[in-house]
């Protein structure tokens, strides 16, 4: 079953601009993760934010979590062509089942 | 070593073939996972092994048979697949339950 919904489904911006992606989920969580997937390849873990955290930074990435609204956002600042990828949020259903959102396909135009 | 490796990278098989996908990690992770991903869709969990024992089977058809020979290896045996099983098959590992998962590059499977 679908745990996370993401929007937008697709986002196209110019290099150097900021990109924001949003994720909503349905059940209570201990943490929420964001992953990146380059075209047709494996997923790379970007950041994990725990339910007692509201904001977390990693390099050019900023993630927020609002447990009252069951939503999270991923901000990529000063985007680069290499950031072109699909981005997925993911939460756990139970102890081991990681469920991914539908993903946002991000295109950075030079 | 923070890498999960998968072989083969690509696989084409007929519906009567038997083949196996292999996954290996040397990070000392005790949880390993198989996911299936169709084009433009998110990965969907198939199986979870925890301490080399199958802990989750997401109602996957029996034509997919997982195996965990030891703590570093995970196999997925394929038999009598259907064309709709064509997809990217991803392996992942993690230290324990609700932790970061490390993914391999995937095996792109085409069933003819």
Short mmCIF file of C-alpha atoms in Angstrom, two decimals:
data_model
loop_
_atom_site.label_atom_id
_atom_site.label_comp_id
_atom_site.label_asym_id
_atom_site.label_seq_id
_atom_site.Cartn_x
_atom_site.Cartn_y
_atom_site.Cartn_z
CA UNK A 1 0.00 0.00 0.00
CA UNK A 2 1.18 3.53 -0.66
CA UNK A 3 2.58 5.24 2.41
CA UNK A 4 4.07 8.38 0.92
CA UNK A 5 2.82 10.73 -1.74
CA UNK A 6 5.15 13.23 -3.34
CA UNK A 7 4.67 16.39 -5.27
CA UNK A 8 5.42 17.59 -7.74
CA UNK A 9 5.72 14.42 -9.82
CA UNK A 10 8.13 16.24 -12.10
CA UNK A 11 10.15 19.43 -11.68
CA UNK A 12 12.35 21.19 -14.23
CA UNK A 13 14.51 24.12 -13.18
CA UNK A 14 17.58 26.03 -14.29
CA UNK A 15 21.00 25.24 -12.91
CA UNK A 16 21.71 27.34 -9.85
CA UNK A 17 18.06 27.56 -8.77
CA UNK A 18 16.67 25.85 -5.70
CA UNK A 19 14.45 22.77 -5.94
CA UNK A 20 11.81 21.86 -3.38
CA UNK A 21 10.02 18.52 -3.20
CA UNK A 22 7.25 17.58 -0.81
CA UNK A 23 6.20 14.30 0.69
CA UNK A 24 3.12 13.35 2.69
CA UNK A 25 2.62 10.12 4.59
CA UNK A 26 -0.28 8.47 6.35
CA UNK A 27 0.77 6.73 9.55
CA UNK A 28 2.93 7.65 12.52
CA UNK A 29 6.64 7.24 11.93
CA UNK A 30 9.93 6.95 13.81
CA UNK A 31 11.90 8.42 10.93
CA UNK A 32 11.62 9.50 7.33
CA UNK A 33 14.30 9.05 4.71
CA UNK A 34 15.05 10.61 1.34
CA UNK A 35 16.75 8.69 -1.46
CA UNK A 36 18.02 9.69 -4.90
CA UNK A 37 17.97 7.47 -7.97
CA UNK A 38 19.84 8.31 -11.12
CA UNK A 39 18.23 6.98 -14.28
CA UNK A 40 17.67 3.24 -13.99
CA UNK A 41 20.25 2.71 -11.27
CA UNK A 42 20.32 1.91 -7.57
CA UNK A 43 19.09 4.27 -4.89
CA UNK A 44 21.43 6.41 -2.84
CA UNK A 45 20.51 7.40 0.67
CA UNK A 46 20.53 11.16 1.15
CA UNK A 47 19.31 11.90 4.63
CA UNK A 48 17.32 10.44 7.53
CA UNK A 49 15.28 12.67 9.82
CA UNK A 50 13.85 11.31 13.05
CA UNK A 51 10.36 12.05 14.29
CA UNK A 52 11.69 14.30 17.08
CA UNK A 53 13.62 16.45 14.62
CA UNK A 54 12.10 19.33 12.69
CA UNK A 55 14.91 20.21 10.34
CA UNK A 56 18.15 18.65 9.18
CA UNK A 57 20.91 19.80 6.85
CA UNK A 58 23.47 17.92 4.80
CA UNK A 59 25.57 19.98 2.43
CA UNK A 60 23.18 21.58 -0.07
CA UNK A 61 20.25 19.54 1.24
CA UNK A 62 17.74 20.74 3.79
CA UNK A 63 14.97 18.45 5.02
CA UNK A 64 12.06 19.46 7.19
CA UNK A 65 9.57 17.25 8.97
CA UNK A 66 6.15 18.25 10.29
CA UNK A 67 4.69 15.27 12.14
CA UNK A 68 1.46 17.14 12.90
CA UNK A 69 0.82 17.49 9.17
CA UNK A 70 2.49 14.18 8.31
CA UNK A 71 4.64 15.90 5.73
CA UNK A 72 8.26 16.46 4.83
CA UNK A 73 10.10 18.59 2.31
CA UNK A 74 13.48 18.29 0.64
CA UNK A 75 15.21 21.45 -0.52
CA UNK A 76 18.22 21.30 -2.80
CA UNK A 77 19.99 24.64 -2.99
CA UNK A 78 22.14 25.93 -5.85
CA UNK A 79 21.19 23.01 -8.09
CA UNK A 80 23.67 21.41 -10.47
CA UNK A 81 23.23 19.30 -13.58
CA UNK A 82 24.40 16.28 -11.56
CA UNK A 83 21.33 16.67 -9.32
CA UNK A 84 19.14 15.47 -12.19
CA UNK A 85 17.53 12.32 -10.78
CA UNK A 86 14.39 10.93 -9.18
CA UNK A 87 13.95 11.66 -5.49
CA UNK A 88 11.93 9.41 -3.18
CA UNK A 89 10.81 9.82 0.38
CA UNK A 90 10.44 6.61 2.36
CA UNK A 91 8.92 5.60 5.67
CA UNK A 92 8.60 2.34 7.54
CA UNK A 93 5.45 0.27 7.85
CA UNK A 94 6.31 -1.96 10.79
CA UNK A 95 9.85 -2.81 11.81
CA UNK A 96 11.40 -3.62 8.45
CA UNK A 97 9.16 -2.70 5.54
CA UNK A 98 10.39 0.48 3.85
CA UNK A 99 7.71 2.05 1.68
CA UNK A 100 8.59 4.66 -0.92
CA UNK A 101 6.60 7.60 -2.20
CA UNK A 102 5.87 7.90 -5.91
CA UNK A 103 8.91 10.11 -6.38
CA UNK A 104 9.72 13.45 -7.96
CA UNK A 105 11.64 13.47 -11.24
CA UNK A 106 13.96 16.46 -11.11
CA UNK A 107 15.60 17.85 -14.23
CA UNK A 108 18.27 20.54 -13.97
CA UNK A 109 18.68 22.47 -17.21
CA UNK A 110 22.12 23.98 -17.96
CA UNK B 1 33.52 -1.02 2.08
CA UNK B 2 30.07 0.58 1.76
CA UNK B 3 29.11 -1.13 -1.45
CA UNK B 4 26.37 -3.57 -2.34
CA UNK B 5 27.13 -5.46 -5.54
CA UNK B 6 24.64 -7.20 -7.80
CA UNK B 7 25.18 -9.57 -10.70
CA UNK B 8 24.33 -9.73 -13.47
CA UNK B 9 23.67 -6.12 -14.50
CA UNK B 10 21.33 -7.22 -17.26
CA UNK B 11 19.47 -10.49 -17.82
CA UNK B 12 17.25 -11.66 -20.65
CA UNK B 13 15.41 -14.92 -20.09
CA UNK B 14 12.64 -16.93 -21.61
CA UNK B 15 9.60 -17.99 -19.67
CA UNK B 16 10.89 -21.56 -19.28
CA UNK B 17 14.38 -20.59 -18.09
CA UNK B 18 15.82 -20.83 -14.60
CA UNK B 19 18.20 -18.08 -13.57
CA UNK B 20 19.52 -16.51 -10.37
CA UNK B 21 20.26 -12.98 -9.28
CA UNK B 22 23.08 -12.46 -6.81
CA UNK B 23 23.70 -9.77 -4.23
CA UNK B 24 26.70 -9.33 -1.93
CA UNK B 25 27.64 -6.91 0.84
CA UNK B 26 30.63 -6.80 3.19
CA UNK B 27 29.43 -4.14 5.60
CA UNK B 28 28.46 -6.63 8.29
CA UNK B 29 24.79 -5.81 7.77
CA UNK B 30 22.39 -8.41 9.15
CA UNK B 31 19.31 -7.35 7.18
CA UNK B 32 19.06 -7.79 3.42
CA UNK B 33 16.24 -6.96 1.05
CA UNK B 34 14.94 -7.61 -2.46
CA UNK B 35 12.89 -4.94 -4.22
CA UNK B 36 11.19 -4.87 -7.60
CA UNK B 37 10.92 -1.61 -9.52
CA UNK B 38 8.88 -1.04 -12.66
CA UNK B 39 9.59 1.90 -14.94
CA UNK B 40 8.67 5.28 -13.44
CA UNK B 41 7.43 3.64 -10.24
CA UNK B 42 8.95 3.45 -6.77
CA UNK B 43 10.69 0.29 -5.57
CA UNK B 44 8.37 -2.26 -3.97
CA UNK B 45 9.56 -4.60 -1.25
CA UNK B 46 9.57 -8.30 -2.07
CA UNK B 47 11.54 -10.06 0.67
CA UNK B 48 13.42 -9.26 3.86
CA UNK B 49 16.07 -11.47 5.45
CA UNK B 50 17.09 -10.74 9.00
CA UNK B 51 20.02 -12.67 10.46
CA UNK B 52 19.83 -14.99 7.43
CA UNK B 53 16.23 -15.92 8.12
CA UNK B 54 13.32 -14.88 5.92
CA UNK B 55 11.31 -12.39 7.95
CA UNK B 56 9.05 -10.79 5.34
CA UNK B 57 7.58 -12.19 2.13
CA UNK B 58 5.29 -9.61 0.54
CA UNK B 59 3.02 -12.24 -1.01
CA UNK B 60 5.48 -12.73 -3.86
CA UNK B 61 4.62 -15.50 -6.36
CA UNK B 62 6.52 -18.75 -5.84
CA UNK B 63 8.29 -18.36 -9.18
CA UNK B 64 10.57 -16.04 -7.18
CA UNK B 65 12.57 -17.95 -4.58
CA UNK B 66 14.95 -16.08 -2.27
CA UNK B 67 17.92 -17.63 -0.54
CA UNK B 68 20.41 -16.29 1.99
CA UNK B 69 23.39 -18.69 2.10
CA UNK B 70 25.30 -16.54 4.60
CA UNK B 71 25.30 -13.09 6.12
CA UNK B 72 26.98 -11.52 3.09
CA UNK B 73 25.08 -13.12 0.23
CA UNK B 74 21.52 -12.95 -1.00
CA UNK B 75 20.20 -14.77 -4.04
CA UNK B 76 16.94 -14.58 -5.92
CA UNK B 77 16.14 -17.70 -7.93
CA UNK B 78 13.85 -17.19 -10.90
CA UNK B 79 11.80 -19.88 -12.61
CA UNK B 80 8.94 -19.80 -15.10
CA UNK B 81 8.70 -16.03 -15.06
CA UNK B 82 6.11 -14.02 -16.96
CA UNK B 83 6.74 -11.01 -19.22
CA UNK B 84 5.16 -8.77 -16.58
CA UNK B 85 8.03 -9.73 -14.24
CA UNK B 86 10.35 -7.65 -16.39
CA UNK B 87 11.69 -4.93 -14.10
CA UNK B 88 14.72 -3.62 -12.23
CA UNK B 89 15.48 -5.85 -9.25
CA UNK B 90 17.26 -4.08 -6.43
CA UNK B 91 19.06 -5.56 -3.49
CA UNK B 92 19.69 -3.58 -0.32
CA UNK B 93 21.18 -4.12 3.12
CA UNK B 94 21.05 -2.40 6.48
CA UNK B 95 22.44 -2.84 9.97
CA UNK B 96 19.07 -3.56 11.47
CA UNK B 97 15.39 -2.75 11.19
CA UNK B 98 14.54 0.90 10.83
CA UNK B 99 17.87 2.08 9.55
CA UNK B 100 19.39 3.49 6.39
CA UNK B 101 19.38 0.98 3.56
CA UNK B 102 22.26 0.68 1.12
CA UNK B 103 21.25 -0.30 -2.39
CA UNK B 104 23.05 -2.14 -5.14
CA UNK B 105 22.92 -0.92 -8.76
CA UNK B 106 20.22 -3.43 -9.65
CA UNK B 107 19.69 -6.15 -12.23
CA UNK B 108 17.57 -5.16 -15.20
CA UNK B 109 15.54 -8.23 -16.10
CA UNK B 110 13.70 -8.77 -19.37
CA UNK B 111 11.43 -11.79 -19.69
CA UNK B 112 10.52 -12.78 -23.23
#
